[in-house]
Amino acid sequence: MLKTTGATFLAIATSFFILLFSPPPKSYYHSLFISSSLSDNASISHHLRTLTRRPHVAGSQANAEAASYVLSTLSACNIKAHIVSYDVLLTYPDSRSLTLTPSPSEPPITFDLKQEIYEGDPYADVADEVLPTNHAYAKSGSVVGPVVYVNYGRVEDYGTLKEMGVNVTGTVVLARYGEIYRGDIVMNAFEAGAIGALVYTDRKDYGGGGGDAKWFPDDKWMPPSGVQVGTVYNGSGDPTTPGWASSEGCERVSIEEVESSGDVPLIPSMPISGADGETILRSIGGQIAKDNWQGSIDAPTYRVGPGPGVVNLEYNGKQVIATIQNVMGVIEGVEEPDRFVILGNHRDAWTFGAVDPNSGTAALLEVAQRLQKLQRSGWKPRRTIILCNWDAEEYGLYFQTGSTEWVEENRDLLASRAVAYLNVDCAVSGAGFHASGTPQLDDLLKQAAQQVQDPDNSSQTIYEQWIQSTESSLIGRLGGAGSDYAAFLLHIGVPAADMRFGA
């Protein structure tokens, strides 16, 4: 009897010991991860400020230092982290100038092509580190010609000009940015016979519409001297290694082959400010443009030309094989270590990159720190988690450079083992949650949104805010490109999602 009682007691005690010291259920860790107890705004604010203290374009020393910061932060979280480098073709402006002769009887106007520093700018001390405004991969050259206003530079806009009897051949076109990709604006200009292209930001679209509108730093609108810079490259990843990774010692195509590929423009182009664009518009005569081609309420009347205004556009760029750095962090799974859940965003920026992309990088590092705290509590992921901080995203619109090179290098492995790729580029630019993805991830996005509190209204979840928005579709689709999900989705068919707060 004593032995039976003793055995029963031992069994009960053993089971109690196992229950007491067994790992908590996964739901416990999930609740802990999304709770406010693991962090506060101070850490993510510190990350964002550190990453955006200086301009850090791809290939620069400042961007390499930002990569070191990301690497050290991941390593401090006891995450196995390393840098994967590639040598890729990047371009930088060497010299540029733009002169307008409004008419034969008027003196020429030389534009300074500078973005003004506003009073009290806390980053004025490093403003000279910002690259001069340019289009990445723009064609170098010098052209002189009368100006034609082409609206947004779409194919249909050139059709309208043809109907009006306007000949674009031999002219320099002036297009307002918007509606289509800037690279297509330049390509369409070339195909229409233009010898150069200027792309400006119209007040109607980016300056608040004129009137009493205010601009940064008093409001969100672009100031008159602000310029929308970016790439005009239409290809995939590094232009010199189309389809394969730019690893050490790899084969490369020549610059001449790059230019003959159709992926880079064949006429010079330049982004200019709204103020400079409006000055040029005032020099254009000819027929009055259609109503929907006109500008804001207090803008001059837009005419299509050609001329009489004539511009002299000169641009010379440097083509450099530069080293870019992807920072990778890996947390190995315990049940399915050969299955990968990948979370990524890029780090490089044309200037400081506070929203695009380093609100995303700061969020990525915050996730890493939370995962470290979960690990200290005994949590281990089911599948391997890979945290990716990409480089040189800005140089490629359709297929971003850093992520594309990594996917090309690991194509077979990723195609067979990647479960999903979750992208966070512009993590925060304002209120309101938005998500796009492939259909396989719809339920995941909805379930996650139902469990996280809306940061702007504590009485509801993100999901409740989401379904109350005016958007026609709850979850958008990633049918094209535009960020680092492109290579995963379109090259190897990995389910993907892209998330952000703000318009």
XYZ file of C-alpha atoms in Angstrom:
503
model
C 0.000 0.000 0.000
C 2.816 2.333 0.913
C 4.580 1.576 -2.337
C 1.413 2.261 -4.327
C 0.822 5.529 -2.515
C 4.449 6.483 -2.971
C 4.335 5.731 -6.683
C 1.134 7.716 -7.069
C 2.625 10.660 -5.190
C 5.796 10.507 -7.310
C 3.763 10.430 -10.510
C 1.689 13.414 -9.399
C 4.755 15.310 -8.246
C 6.595 14.532 -11.477
C 3.696 15.666 -13.593
C 3.408 18.835 -11.490
C 7.130 19.483 -11.924
C 6.853 18.986 -15.678
C 3.846 21.286 -15.918
C 5.463 23.873 -13.681
C 8.705 24.014 -15.619
C 7.550 23.174 -19.133
C 7.690 25.974 -21.715
C 4.642 28.229 -21.782
C 2.227 27.759 -24.688
C 3.000 29.620 -27.879
C 0.025 31.918 -27.287
C 1.839 33.268 -24.199
C 4.824 34.361 -26.254
C 2.570 35.818 -28.906
C 0.773 37.952 -26.333
C 4.085 38.960 -24.781
C 5.528 39.979 -28.145
C 2.723 42.422 -28.929
C 2.502 43.811 -25.402
C 3.961 47.185 -24.470
C 6.045 45.640 -21.699
C 8.904 44.654 -24.013
C 9.815 48.146 -25.185
C 8.885 51.794 -25.380
C 9.230 54.533 -27.972
C 12.704 55.494 -26.761
C 14.535 52.600 -28.420
C 12.912 52.910 -31.827
C 13.364 56.697 -31.727
C 17.050 56.187 -31.006
C 17.394 53.829 -33.963
C 15.662 56.254 -36.310
C 17.739 59.233 -35.231
C 21.002 57.305 -35.495
C 20.196 56.011 -38.961
C 19.070 59.393 -40.327
C 21.654 61.726 -38.828
C 23.483 61.969 -42.179
C 22.549 61.463 -45.828
C 23.481 57.893 -46.774
C 23.144 57.066 -50.427
C 24.149 53.581 -51.569
C 27.892 53.102 -51.924
C 28.757 55.960 -49.558
C 30.793 55.811 -46.363
C 27.788 57.057 -44.408
C 25.713 54.138 -45.651
C 28.476 51.690 -44.736
C 28.440 53.168 -41.227
C 24.672 52.721 -41.092
C 25.175 49.085 -42.101
C 27.644 48.672 -39.230
C 25.054 50.093 -36.841
C 22.411 47.625 -38.018
C 24.908 44.763 -37.773
C 25.983 45.688 -34.247
C 22.380 46.085 -33.091
C 21.410 42.649 -34.411
C 24.531 41.108 -32.888
C 23.757 42.746 -29.533
C 20.426 40.932 -29.676
C 22.312 37.611 -29.820
C 21.165 37.168 -33.395
C 23.655 35.577 -35.769
C 24.314 38.508 -38.077
C 26.623 39.078 -41.016
C 27.091 41.309 -44.048
C 26.711 40.067 -47.611
C 28.461 42.410 -50.050
C 28.083 42.820 -53.803
C 29.947 45.008 -56.293
C 27.411 46.708 -58.545
C 27.210 49.548 -61.044
C 26.001 52.765 -59.418
C 25.996 56.301 -60.808
C 26.637 59.660 -59.166
C 26.411 63.206 -60.557
C 29.718 64.755 -61.558
C 28.555 68.046 -63.091
C 25.262 69.512 -64.247
C 23.842 72.801 -65.441
C 20.587 74.158 -66.817
C 20.132 77.458 -68.633
C 16.935 78.914 -70.088
C 16.792 81.571 -72.804
C 13.148 82.737 -72.543
C 13.207 84.445 -75.959
C 15.781 85.801 -78.434
C 15.419 89.267 -76.901
C 15.814 88.227 -73.273
C 18.959 87.355 -71.335
C 19.494 83.719 -70.317
C 18.534 82.439 -66.868
C 20.931 80.022 -65.195
C 19.265 77.872 -62.532
C 21.249 77.151 -59.371
C 19.641 73.661 -59.057
C 19.797 73.801 -55.263
C 17.233 72.807 -52.674
C 16.938 75.547 -50.068
C 17.664 74.898 -46.400
C 14.839 76.162 -44.224
C 15.427 78.294 -41.161
C 16.113 76.202 -38.091
C 16.887 73.016 -40.017
C 18.582 70.755 -37.406
C 20.482 68.945 -40.165
C 21.874 72.009 -41.919
C 25.396 71.097 -40.803
C 25.428 68.018 -43.039
C 23.281 69.333 -45.879
C 26.340 69.576 -48.115
C 26.632 65.775 -47.952
C 23.403 65.418 -49.949
C 24.073 64.478 -53.569
C 23.260 67.183 -56.120
C 19.815 66.508 -57.580
C 19.983 63.988 -60.403
C 18.459 60.913 -61.980
C 20.363 57.726 -61.211
C 21.597 56.119 -64.449
C 20.776 59.264 -66.452
C 22.508 59.599 -69.803
C 25.438 62.016 -69.798
C 25.406 64.678 -72.475
C 24.741 68.257 -73.493
C 21.635 69.246 -75.463
C 20.082 72.535 -76.582
C 16.547 72.813 -77.834
C 13.164 74.536 -77.630
C 10.897 73.359 -74.826
C 7.661 71.423 -75.248
C 5.314 70.884 -72.301
C 4.112 67.259 -72.351
C 1.918 67.059 -69.217
C 2.915 63.806 -67.427
C 4.796 62.488 -70.427
C 2.513 59.506 -70.928
C 1.975 57.802 -74.276
C -1.512 59.311 -74.443
C -0.085 62.770 -73.768
C 2.114 62.495 -76.840
C -0.965 61.332 -78.739
C -2.718 64.534 -77.695
C 0.235 66.644 -78.828
C 0.226 64.873 -82.197
C -3.481 65.670 -82.600
C -2.641 69.313 -81.838
C 0.007 69.293 -84.553
C 2.909 69.718 -82.124
C 6.180 68.154 -83.283
C 8.391 67.000 -80.388
C 11.377 65.958 -82.534
C 14.546 67.823 -81.593
C 13.047 69.440 -78.496
C 13.652 69.198 -74.773
C 10.432 68.108 -73.080
C 9.176 69.425 -69.754
C 7.050 66.866 -67.903
C 5.479 67.054 -64.488
C 6.228 64.125 -62.217
C 3.353 61.789 -61.403
C 1.021 59.193 -62.899
C 3.894 57.122 -64.366
C 7.432 56.111 -63.457
C 10.069 58.771 -64.155
C 12.082 56.276 -66.219
C 9.079 55.841 -68.498
C 8.780 59.627 -68.790
C 12.321 59.773 -70.183
C 11.855 56.695 -72.369
C 8.621 58.056 -73.855
C 10.362 61.357 -74.583
C 13.138 59.553 -76.449
C 10.681 57.500 -78.479
C 8.801 60.694 -79.408
C 12.010 62.199 -80.818
C 13.026 64.496 -77.949
C 16.710 65.117 -77.260
C 16.364 65.708 -73.501
C 13.868 65.594 -70.652
C 13.197 67.758 -67.594
C 10.913 66.396 -64.883
C 9.496 68.841 -62.334
C 7.130 68.674 -59.378
C 3.998 70.698 -60.103
C 2.370 72.663 -57.286
C -0.958 71.099 -58.243
C 0.333 67.644 -57.347
C 3.014 68.217 -54.705
C 2.864 71.844 -53.579
C -0.558 71.919 -51.938
C -2.359 73.227 -55.004
C -1.303 76.847 -54.695
C -3.334 79.558 -52.965
C -2.743 79.636 -49.223
C -1.094 76.215 -49.134
C 1.941 75.835 -46.896
C 4.853 73.515 -47.326
C 7.524 71.816 -45.267
C 8.342 72.475 -42.456
C 4.922 74.095 -41.876
C 2.991 71.403 -43.735
C 3.607 68.189 -45.650
C 3.814 69.760 -49.101
C 7.039 69.995 -51.090
C 8.600 73.475 -50.965
C 9.102 75.398 -54.235
C 12.793 74.438 -54.383
C 12.157 70.779 -53.557
C 13.146 68.176 -56.136
C 11.864 64.618 -56.593
C 15.015 62.628 -57.280
C 15.192 58.950 -58.157
C 16.296 56.338 -60.640
C 15.448 56.049 -64.326
C 16.686 52.450 -64.601
C 14.196 49.899 -65.942
C 16.170 46.716 -65.414
C 16.667 44.065 -62.746
C 19.348 44.386 -60.071
C 22.886 45.311 -61.090
C 22.856 46.471 -64.737
C 26.173 44.711 -65.432
C 25.010 41.285 -64.164
C 21.492 40.802 -65.550
C 20.162 37.525 -64.177
C 23.102 36.532 -61.986
C 24.660 37.778 -58.748
C 27.380 40.447 -58.679
C 29.702 38.332 -56.587
C 33.495 38.681 -56.558
C 35.081 37.797 -59.868
C 31.774 37.397 -61.686
C 31.303 37.971 -65.398
C 29.935 41.411 -66.358
C 28.450 42.937 -69.478
C 30.035 46.139 -70.771
C 28.621 49.640 -70.322
C 27.889 49.667 -74.059
C 25.829 46.490 -73.665
C 23.998 48.051 -70.711
C 23.058 51.041 -72.875
C 21.935 48.825 -75.757
C 19.722 46.744 -73.438
C 16.948 49.342 -73.397
C 16.998 49.493 -69.597
C 18.736 52.884 -69.297
C 17.757 56.132 -71.041
C 19.491 57.252 -74.216
C 18.873 60.988 -73.782
C 19.957 63.251 -70.895
C 17.410 63.975 -68.199
C 17.244 65.968 -65.003
C 14.770 66.403 -62.128
C 14.050 70.041 -61.303
C 12.013 71.916 -58.728
C 8.482 73.186 -59.068
C 9.737 76.775 -59.035
C 12.208 76.131 -61.869
C 9.595 74.196 -63.818
C 7.162 77.087 -63.531
C 9.816 79.543 -64.747
C 10.327 77.411 -67.838
C 6.570 77.090 -68.345
C 6.283 80.878 -68.501
C 8.686 80.834 -71.460
C 6.570 78.440 -73.513
C 4.189 79.818 -76.129
C 2.039 78.167 -78.749
C -1.342 76.569 -78.157
C -2.965 76.577 -74.739
C -2.867 73.144 -73.116
C -6.043 71.256 -72.292
C -7.830 72.012 -69.009
C -6.622 68.818 -67.346
C -3.053 69.721 -68.326
C -3.231 73.025 -66.433
C -1.704 73.697 -63.030
C -2.968 75.030 -59.696
C -5.385 77.904 -59.282
C -2.708 80.600 -59.225
C -0.336 79.048 -61.763
C 0.377 80.655 -65.142
C -1.492 79.445 -68.192
C 0.238 76.325 -69.488
C 1.024 76.283 -73.197
C 2.595 73.421 -75.111
C 5.176 75.138 -77.356
C 7.600 74.397 -78.918
C 9.481 77.378 -77.464
C 10.131 80.193 -77.793
C 11.979 79.249 -74.602
C 15.175 77.310 -75.295
C 17.036 75.307 -72.674
C 20.633 74.195 -72.524
C 20.788 70.991 -70.462
C 24.168 69.558 -69.492
C 24.653 66.487 -67.324
C 27.705 64.364 -66.663
C 27.528 61.376 -64.373
C 30.126 59.040 -62.915
C 29.649 55.307 -63.376
C 31.224 53.369 -60.526
C 31.434 49.706 -59.572
C 30.673 50.231 -55.882
C 30.332 47.870 -52.942
C 26.881 47.561 -51.403
C 26.123 45.782 -48.120
C 23.103 43.706 -47.171
C 22.931 43.056 -43.427
C 21.428 39.659 -42.569
C 20.329 38.304 -39.197
C 19.284 34.679 -38.644
C 17.319 33.046 -35.808
C 17.277 29.317 -36.427
C 13.994 27.467 -36.057
C 13.696 24.365 -33.890
C 10.932 22.433 -35.639
C 11.449 23.397 -39.284
C 14.914 24.979 -39.473
C 15.010 24.529 -43.242
C 11.902 26.696 -43.770
C 12.449 30.461 -43.879
C 10.223 33.355 -42.847
C 11.924 36.496 -44.158
C 11.357 40.043 -42.916
C 13.145 42.839 -44.737
C 13.487 46.457 -45.689
C 16.206 48.600 -47.232
C 18.584 51.067 -45.596
C 19.974 53.316 -48.339
C 18.344 56.684 -49.026
C 18.768 59.492 -51.518
C 19.061 61.915 -48.595
C 18.287 61.303 -44.908
C 15.563 58.698 -45.403
C 13.516 59.357 -42.272
C 10.360 57.773 -43.715
C 11.730 55.923 -46.718
C 13.304 53.613 -45.669
C 14.556 54.059 -42.136
C 11.242 54.147 -40.361
C 11.266 50.591 -41.696
C 14.827 49.885 -40.563
C 14.029 51.207 -37.080
C 10.978 48.925 -36.974
C 13.116 45.974 -38.111
C 15.580 46.577 -35.273
C 12.726 46.920 -32.792
C 11.408 43.530 -33.907
C 14.893 42.076 -33.398
C 15.080 43.419 -29.853
C 11.664 42.023 -29.001
C 12.598 38.636 -30.383
C 15.721 38.669 -28.201
C 13.599 39.296 -25.115
C 11.312 36.430 -26.082
C 14.333 34.153 -26.408
C 15.414 35.101 -22.899
C 11.988 33.926 -21.741
C 12.492 30.541 -23.354
C 10.882 31.116 -26.739
C 12.260 29.489 -29.867
C 10.803 29.974 -33.331
C 9.259 27.078 -35.152
C 10.820 28.110 -38.478
C 14.021 29.981 -39.208
C 13.571 33.756 -39.214
C 15.800 35.831 -41.480
C 15.973 39.603 -40.905
C 17.264 41.453 -43.971
C 18.419 45.054 -44.282
C 18.958 45.671 -47.993
C 21.229 48.113 -49.780
C 20.846 50.068 -53.054
C 17.073 49.712 -53.250
C 16.720 53.266 -54.523
C 18.783 52.533 -57.634
C 16.238 50.079 -59.010
C 12.518 50.696 -59.190
C 11.279 47.435 -60.661
C 13.846 45.062 -59.134
C 15.855 46.610 -56.325
C 19.569 46.027 -56.434
C 20.611 44.603 -53.045
C 17.682 42.243 -52.595
C 17.747 41.146 -56.237
C 21.429 40.211 -56.064
C 20.831 38.115 -52.936
C 17.840 36.364 -54.493
C 19.836 35.682 -57.665
C 22.672 34.199 -55.596
C 20.321 32.007 -53.515
C 17.573 31.397 -56.053
C 17.255 27.603 -55.728
C 17.488 27.600 -51.936
C 14.897 30.322 -51.502
C 12.523 28.922 -54.107
C 12.350 25.622 -52.215
C 12.524 26.825 -48.599
C 11.124 30.359 -48.240
C 7.650 30.386 -46.692
C 6.977 34.111 -47.061
C 8.667 37.473 -47.471
C 7.304 40.362 -45.398
C 8.412 43.823 -46.544
C 8.324 47.060 -44.565
C 9.700 49.980 -46.546
C 8.040 53.233 -45.463
C 6.870 51.886 -42.114
C 5.420 55.176 -40.857
C 4.559 58.350 -42.764
C 1.250 59.136 -41.082
C -1.955 57.629 -39.732
C -3.813 54.665 -41.160
C -2.667 51.104 -41.864
C -2.233 49.801 -45.403
C -1.166 46.397 -46.649
C -0.738 44.683 -49.983
C 0.114 41.074 -50.545
C -0.384 37.837 -52.368
C -3.652 35.996 -51.608
C -1.907 33.299 -49.548
C -1.191 35.897 -46.838
C -4.617 37.551 -46.658
C -5.753 35.679 -43.546
C -2.419 36.232 -41.826
C -2.607 40.000 -42.399
C -6.192 40.170 -41.143
C -5.512 38.044 -38.053
C -2.472 40.113 -37.131
C -4.378 43.366 -37.591
C -7.168 42.067 -35.338
C -4.729 41.523 -32.457
C -2.861 44.830 -32.472
C -4.231 48.020 -30.972
C -4.655 51.019 -33.238
C -1.924 53.470 -32.131
C -4.212 56.434 -32.851
C -7.304 55.082 -31.101
C -6.903 52.733 -28.135
C -10.558 51.728 -28.268
C -10.141 49.779 -31.497
C -7.763 47.435 -33.287
C -5.818 48.171 -36.432
C -8.236 45.900 -38.285
C -11.240 47.934 -37.175
C -9.558 51.128 -38.355
C -8.572 49.398 -41.565
C -12.069 48.286 -42.580
C -13.448 51.747 -41.812
C -11.064 53.396 -44.277
C -12.304 54.682 -47.597
C -10.163 52.338 -49.669
C -12.156 50.099 -51.975
C -10.043 47.031 -51.236
C -8.934 45.904 -47.790
C -5.761 44.242 -49.053
C -4.027 45.473 -52.170
C -2.203 43.253 -54.600
C 1.493 43.175 -55.423
C 1.042 42.705 -59.147
C 4.005 44.884 -60.101
C 7.142 46.039 -58.372
C 8.217 49.016 -56.302
C 10.159 47.652 -53.348
C 12.286 44.744 -52.179
C 9.500 42.171 -52.376
C 9.824 42.236 -56.182
C 12.598 39.664 -56.632
C 11.014 37.271 -54.128
C 7.580 37.491 -55.684
C 8.307 37.893 -59.382
C 11.551 35.933 -59.758
C 10.950 32.905 -57.543
C 7.247 33.038 -56.616
C 7.540 33.457 -52.831
C 4.325 34.718 -51.151
C 4.913 38.323 -50.126
C 3.345 41.255 -48.309
C 4.154 44.937 -47.999
C 2.908 46.965 -45.014
C 2.948 50.602 -43.917
C 1.249 53.288 -41.860
C 0.319 56.467 -43.683
C -0.991 57.462 -47.095
